[in-house]
PDB file of C-alpha atoms in Angstrom:
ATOM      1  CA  UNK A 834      84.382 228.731 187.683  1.00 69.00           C
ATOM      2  CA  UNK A 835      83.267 227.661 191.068  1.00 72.00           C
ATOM      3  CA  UNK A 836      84.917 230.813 192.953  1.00 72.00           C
ATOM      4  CA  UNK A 837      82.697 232.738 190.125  1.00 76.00           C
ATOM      5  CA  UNK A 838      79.812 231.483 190.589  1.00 72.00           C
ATOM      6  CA  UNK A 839      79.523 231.669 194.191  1.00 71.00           C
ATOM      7  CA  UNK A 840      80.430 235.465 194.021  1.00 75.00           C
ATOM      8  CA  UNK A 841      77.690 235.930 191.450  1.00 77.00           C
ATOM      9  CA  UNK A 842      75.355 233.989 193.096  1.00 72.00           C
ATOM     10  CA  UNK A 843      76.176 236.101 196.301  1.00 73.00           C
ATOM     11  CA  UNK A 844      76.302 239.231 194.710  1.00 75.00           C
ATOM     12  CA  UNK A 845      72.722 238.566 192.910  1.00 74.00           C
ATOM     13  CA  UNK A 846      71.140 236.950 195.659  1.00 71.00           C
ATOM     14  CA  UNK A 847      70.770 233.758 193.976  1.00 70.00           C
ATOM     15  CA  UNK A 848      71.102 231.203 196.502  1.00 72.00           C
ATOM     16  CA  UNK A 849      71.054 228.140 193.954  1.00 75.00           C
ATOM     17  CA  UNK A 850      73.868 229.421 192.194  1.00 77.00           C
ATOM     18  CA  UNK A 851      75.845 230.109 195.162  1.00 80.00           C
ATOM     19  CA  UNK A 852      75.133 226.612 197.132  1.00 81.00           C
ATOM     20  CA  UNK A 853      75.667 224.537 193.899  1.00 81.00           C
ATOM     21  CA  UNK A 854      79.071 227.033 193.233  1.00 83.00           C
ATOM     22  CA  UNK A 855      80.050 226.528 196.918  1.00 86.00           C
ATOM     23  CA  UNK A 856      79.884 222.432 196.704  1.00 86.00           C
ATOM     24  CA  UNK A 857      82.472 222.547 193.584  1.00 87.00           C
ATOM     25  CA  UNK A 858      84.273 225.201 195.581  1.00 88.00           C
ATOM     26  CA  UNK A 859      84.723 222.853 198.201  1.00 90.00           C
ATOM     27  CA  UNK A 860      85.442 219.916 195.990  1.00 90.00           C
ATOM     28  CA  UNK A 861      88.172 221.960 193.879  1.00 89.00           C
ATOM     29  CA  UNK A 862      90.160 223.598 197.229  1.00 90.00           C
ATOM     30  CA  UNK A 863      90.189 219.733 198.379  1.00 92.00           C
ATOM     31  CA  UNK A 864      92.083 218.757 195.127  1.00 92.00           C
ATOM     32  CA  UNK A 865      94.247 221.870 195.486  1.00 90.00           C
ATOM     33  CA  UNK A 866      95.486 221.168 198.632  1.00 93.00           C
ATOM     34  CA  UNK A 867      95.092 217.488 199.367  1.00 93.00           C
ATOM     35  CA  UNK A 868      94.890 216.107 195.818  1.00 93.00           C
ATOM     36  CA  UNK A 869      93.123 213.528 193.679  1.00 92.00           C
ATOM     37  CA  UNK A 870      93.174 210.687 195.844  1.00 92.00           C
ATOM     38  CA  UNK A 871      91.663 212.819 198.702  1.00 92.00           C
ATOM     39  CA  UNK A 872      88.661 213.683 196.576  1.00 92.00           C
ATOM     40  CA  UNK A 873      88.095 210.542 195.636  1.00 93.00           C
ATOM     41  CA  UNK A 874      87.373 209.409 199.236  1.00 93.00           C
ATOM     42  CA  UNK A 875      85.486 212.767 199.876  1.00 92.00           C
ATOM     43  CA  UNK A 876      83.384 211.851 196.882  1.00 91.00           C
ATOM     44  CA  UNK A 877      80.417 210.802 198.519  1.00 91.00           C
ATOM     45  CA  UNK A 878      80.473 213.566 201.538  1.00 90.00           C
ATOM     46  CA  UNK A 879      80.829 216.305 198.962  1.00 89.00           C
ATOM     47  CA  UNK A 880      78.460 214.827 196.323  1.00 88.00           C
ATOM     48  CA  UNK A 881      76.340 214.686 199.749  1.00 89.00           C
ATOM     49  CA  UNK A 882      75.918 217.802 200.510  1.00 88.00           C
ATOM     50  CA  UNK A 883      73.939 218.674 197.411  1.00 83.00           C
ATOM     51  CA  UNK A 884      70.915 217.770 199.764  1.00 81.00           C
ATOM     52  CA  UNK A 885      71.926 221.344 201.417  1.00 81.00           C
ATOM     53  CA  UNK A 886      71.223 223.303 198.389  1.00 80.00           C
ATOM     54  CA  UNK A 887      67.665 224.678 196.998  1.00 78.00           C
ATOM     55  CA  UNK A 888      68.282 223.172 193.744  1.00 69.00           C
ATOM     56  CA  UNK A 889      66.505 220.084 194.602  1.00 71.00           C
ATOM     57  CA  UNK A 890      63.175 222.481 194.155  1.00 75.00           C
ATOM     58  CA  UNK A 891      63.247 222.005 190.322  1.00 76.00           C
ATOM     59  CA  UNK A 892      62.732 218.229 190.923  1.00 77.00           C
ATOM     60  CA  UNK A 893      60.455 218.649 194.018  1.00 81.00           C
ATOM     61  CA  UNK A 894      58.067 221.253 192.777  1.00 83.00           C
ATOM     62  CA  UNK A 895      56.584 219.320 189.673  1.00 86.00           C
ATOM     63  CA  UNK A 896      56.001 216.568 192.343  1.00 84.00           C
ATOM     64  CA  UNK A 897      53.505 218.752 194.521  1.00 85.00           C
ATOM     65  CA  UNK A 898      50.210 218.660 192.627  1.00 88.00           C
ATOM     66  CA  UNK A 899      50.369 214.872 191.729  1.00 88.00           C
ATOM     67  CA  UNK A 900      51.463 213.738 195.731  1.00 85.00           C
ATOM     68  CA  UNK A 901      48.774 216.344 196.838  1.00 86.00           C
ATOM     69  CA  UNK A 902      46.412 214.304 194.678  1.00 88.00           C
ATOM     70  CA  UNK A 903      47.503 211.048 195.873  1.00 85.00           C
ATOM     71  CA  UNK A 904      47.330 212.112 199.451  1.00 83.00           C
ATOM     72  CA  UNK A 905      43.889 213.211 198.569  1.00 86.00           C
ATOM     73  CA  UNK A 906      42.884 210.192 197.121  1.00 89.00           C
ATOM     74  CA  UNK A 907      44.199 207.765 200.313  1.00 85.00           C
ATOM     75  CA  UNK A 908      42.419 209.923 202.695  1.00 85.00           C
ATOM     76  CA  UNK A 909      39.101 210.360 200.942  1.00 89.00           C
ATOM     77  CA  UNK A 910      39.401 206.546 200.496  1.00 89.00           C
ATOM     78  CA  UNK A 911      40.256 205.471 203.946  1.00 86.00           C
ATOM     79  CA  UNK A 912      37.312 208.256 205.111  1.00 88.00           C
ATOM     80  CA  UNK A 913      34.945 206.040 202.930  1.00 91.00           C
ATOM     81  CA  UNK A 914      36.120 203.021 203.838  1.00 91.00           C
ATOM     82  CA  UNK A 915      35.175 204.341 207.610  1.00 88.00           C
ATOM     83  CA  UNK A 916      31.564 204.777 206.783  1.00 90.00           C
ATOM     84  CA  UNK A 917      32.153 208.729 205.966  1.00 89.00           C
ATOM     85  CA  UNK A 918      30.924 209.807 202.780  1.00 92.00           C
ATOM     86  CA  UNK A 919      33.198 211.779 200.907  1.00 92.00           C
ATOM     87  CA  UNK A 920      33.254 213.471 197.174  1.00 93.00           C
ATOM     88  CA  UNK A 921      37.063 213.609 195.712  1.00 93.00           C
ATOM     89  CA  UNK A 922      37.523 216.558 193.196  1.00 93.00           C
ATOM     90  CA  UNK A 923      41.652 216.829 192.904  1.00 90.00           C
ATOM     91  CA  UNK A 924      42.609 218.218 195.602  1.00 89.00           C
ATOM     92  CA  UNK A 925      39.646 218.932 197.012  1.00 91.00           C
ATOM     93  CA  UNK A 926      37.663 216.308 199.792  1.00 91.00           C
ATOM     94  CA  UNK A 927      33.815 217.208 199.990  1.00 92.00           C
ATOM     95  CA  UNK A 928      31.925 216.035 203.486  1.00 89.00           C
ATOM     96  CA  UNK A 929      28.414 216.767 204.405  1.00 88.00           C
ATOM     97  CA  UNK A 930      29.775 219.059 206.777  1.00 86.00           C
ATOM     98  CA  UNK A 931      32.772 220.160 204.700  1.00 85.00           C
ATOM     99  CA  UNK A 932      35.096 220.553 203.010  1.00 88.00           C
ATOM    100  CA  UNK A 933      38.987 219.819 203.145  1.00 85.00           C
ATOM    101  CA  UNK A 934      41.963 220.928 200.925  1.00 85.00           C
ATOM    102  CA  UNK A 935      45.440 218.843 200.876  1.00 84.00           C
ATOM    103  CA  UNK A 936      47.526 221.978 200.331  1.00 84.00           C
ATOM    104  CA  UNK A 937      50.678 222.254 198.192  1.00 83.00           C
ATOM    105  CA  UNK A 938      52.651 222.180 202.077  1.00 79.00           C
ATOM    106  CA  UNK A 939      50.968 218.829 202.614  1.00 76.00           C
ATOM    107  CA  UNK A 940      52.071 217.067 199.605  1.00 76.00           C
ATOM    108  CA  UNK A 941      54.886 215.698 201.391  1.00 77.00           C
ATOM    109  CA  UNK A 942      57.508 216.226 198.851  1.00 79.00           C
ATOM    110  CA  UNK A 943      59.654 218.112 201.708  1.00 79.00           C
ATOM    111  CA  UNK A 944      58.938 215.070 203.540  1.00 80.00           C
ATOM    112  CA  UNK A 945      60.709 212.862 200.232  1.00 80.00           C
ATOM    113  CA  UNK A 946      63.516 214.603 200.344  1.00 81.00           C
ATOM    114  CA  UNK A 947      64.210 214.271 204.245  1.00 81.00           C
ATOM    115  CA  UNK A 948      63.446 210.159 203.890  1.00 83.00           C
ATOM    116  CA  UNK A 949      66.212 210.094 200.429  1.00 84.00           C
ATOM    117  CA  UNK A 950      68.680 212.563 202.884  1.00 85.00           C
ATOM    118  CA  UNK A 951      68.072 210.003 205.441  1.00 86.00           C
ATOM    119  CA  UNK A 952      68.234 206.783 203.249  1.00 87.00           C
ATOM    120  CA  UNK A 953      70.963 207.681 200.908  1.00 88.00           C
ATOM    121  CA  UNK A 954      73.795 207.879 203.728  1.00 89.00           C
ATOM    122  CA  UNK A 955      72.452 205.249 205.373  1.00 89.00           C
ATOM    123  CA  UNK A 956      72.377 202.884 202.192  1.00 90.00           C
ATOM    124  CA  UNK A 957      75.849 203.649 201.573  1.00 87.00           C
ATOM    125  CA  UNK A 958      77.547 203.484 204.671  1.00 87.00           C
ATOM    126  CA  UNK A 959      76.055 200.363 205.683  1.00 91.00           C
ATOM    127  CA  UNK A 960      74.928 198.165 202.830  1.00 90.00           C
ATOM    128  CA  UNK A 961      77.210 196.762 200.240  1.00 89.00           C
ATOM    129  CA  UNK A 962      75.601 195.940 196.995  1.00 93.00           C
ATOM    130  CA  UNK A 963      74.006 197.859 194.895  1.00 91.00           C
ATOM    131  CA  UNK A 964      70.711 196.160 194.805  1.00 93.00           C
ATOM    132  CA  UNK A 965      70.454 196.441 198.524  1.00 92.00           C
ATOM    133  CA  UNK A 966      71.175 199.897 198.347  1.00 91.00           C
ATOM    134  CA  UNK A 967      68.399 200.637 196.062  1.00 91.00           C
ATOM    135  CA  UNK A 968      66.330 198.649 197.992  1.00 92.00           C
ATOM    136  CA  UNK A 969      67.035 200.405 201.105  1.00 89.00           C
ATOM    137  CA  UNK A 970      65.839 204.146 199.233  1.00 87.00           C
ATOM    138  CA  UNK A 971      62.940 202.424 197.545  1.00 89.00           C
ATOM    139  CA  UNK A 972      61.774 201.605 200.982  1.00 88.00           C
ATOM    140  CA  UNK A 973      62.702 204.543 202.697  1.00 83.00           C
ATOM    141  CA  UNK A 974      60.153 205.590 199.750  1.00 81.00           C
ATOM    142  CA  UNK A 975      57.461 203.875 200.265  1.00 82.00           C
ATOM    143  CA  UNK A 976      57.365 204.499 203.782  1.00 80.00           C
ATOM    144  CA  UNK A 977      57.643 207.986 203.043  1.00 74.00           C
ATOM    145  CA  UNK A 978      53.768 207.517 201.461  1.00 69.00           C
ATOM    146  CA  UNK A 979      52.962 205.404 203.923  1.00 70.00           C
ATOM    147  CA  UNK A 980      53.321 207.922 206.760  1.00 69.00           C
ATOM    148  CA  UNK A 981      52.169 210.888 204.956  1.00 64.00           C
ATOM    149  CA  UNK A 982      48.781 209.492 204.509  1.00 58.00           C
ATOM    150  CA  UNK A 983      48.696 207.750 207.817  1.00 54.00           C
ATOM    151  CA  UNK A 984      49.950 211.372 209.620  1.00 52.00           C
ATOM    152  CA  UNK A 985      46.998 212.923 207.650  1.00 54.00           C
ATOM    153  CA  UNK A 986      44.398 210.822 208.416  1.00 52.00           C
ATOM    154  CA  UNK A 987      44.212 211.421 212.488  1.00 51.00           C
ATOM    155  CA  UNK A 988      44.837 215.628 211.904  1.00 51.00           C
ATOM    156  CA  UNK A 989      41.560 215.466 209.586  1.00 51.00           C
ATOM    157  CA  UNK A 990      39.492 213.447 211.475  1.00 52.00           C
ATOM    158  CA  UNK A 991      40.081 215.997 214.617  1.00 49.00           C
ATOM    159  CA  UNK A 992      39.276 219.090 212.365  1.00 52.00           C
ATOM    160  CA  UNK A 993      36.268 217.241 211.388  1.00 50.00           C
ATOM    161  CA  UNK A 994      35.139 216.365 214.956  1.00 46.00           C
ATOM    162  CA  UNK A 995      35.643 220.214 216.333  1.00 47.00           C
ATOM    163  CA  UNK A 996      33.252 220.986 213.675  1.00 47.00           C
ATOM    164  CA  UNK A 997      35.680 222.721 211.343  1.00 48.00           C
ATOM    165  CA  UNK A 998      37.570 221.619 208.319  1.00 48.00           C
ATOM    166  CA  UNK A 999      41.264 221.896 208.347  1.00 48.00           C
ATOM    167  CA  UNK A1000      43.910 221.783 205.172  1.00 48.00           C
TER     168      UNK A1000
END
């Protein structure tokens, strides 16, 4: 089924279906020719590489609008909490002499996935219980928000001092 679906996926263009085809691929030519025991210890390498594939978009993209909101809502705050009076309307961050969007390509959710690719090998190549594991990827979480609105924060402020708004 694997073989299949990477053909199809190739021959339609569909680069999910040929990614996620190409991982079992991989995972049933290791059982071929090495066996059962071998993909057991490839488990986590080839379970891995799922971070490699576009299929990861059907959990990202419902996450856009509401980190684009939260972003919004940390910078407008930290703006006001700087003496700069700001208007929050979703997405949207009115100044007196402005205003700025957070775009969909500044929600960060790209961003996400790059601190669980990061976190996820790290938690299980290092750490040995499972509580420390999911420790280790709830922080690499937080300081994924952390940084996006802290990254944010310095790019706006220098739009807003040239006299022109950025996204």
């Amino acid at each position: 089924p694997s073989l299949a679906g990477l053909l199809v996926g190739i021959a339609g263009g569909v680069i999910t279906v040929s990614s996620v085809s190409f991982i079992g691929l991989l995972a049933g030519l290791t059982l071929f020719l090495f066996g059962g025991g071998f993909v057991q210890l490839l488990a986590f390498p080839l379970a891995y590489l799922v971070f490699m594939t576009p299929f990861l978009d059907v959990v990202v993209d419902p996450l856009h609008h509401p980190l684009q909101v939260m972003g919004a809502t940390v910078v407008s705050t930290l703006f006001q909490n700087a003496g700069v009076p700001t208007y929050l309307d979703g997405t949207f961050i009115y100044f007196p002499n402005g205003v700025l969007e957070v775009a969909v390509q500044c929600s960060g959710a790209g961003f996400l996935i790059s601190a669980l690719a990061i976190g996820v090998p790290l938690a299980a190549l290092v750490l040995h219980s499972w509580w420390s594991r999911g420790a280790l990827i709830l922080i690499a979480l937080l300081i994924d928000g952390v940084v996006r609105s802290d990254v944010s924060w310095p790019d706006w402020v220098t739009g807003l001092d040239e006299g022109r708004p950025r996204d």
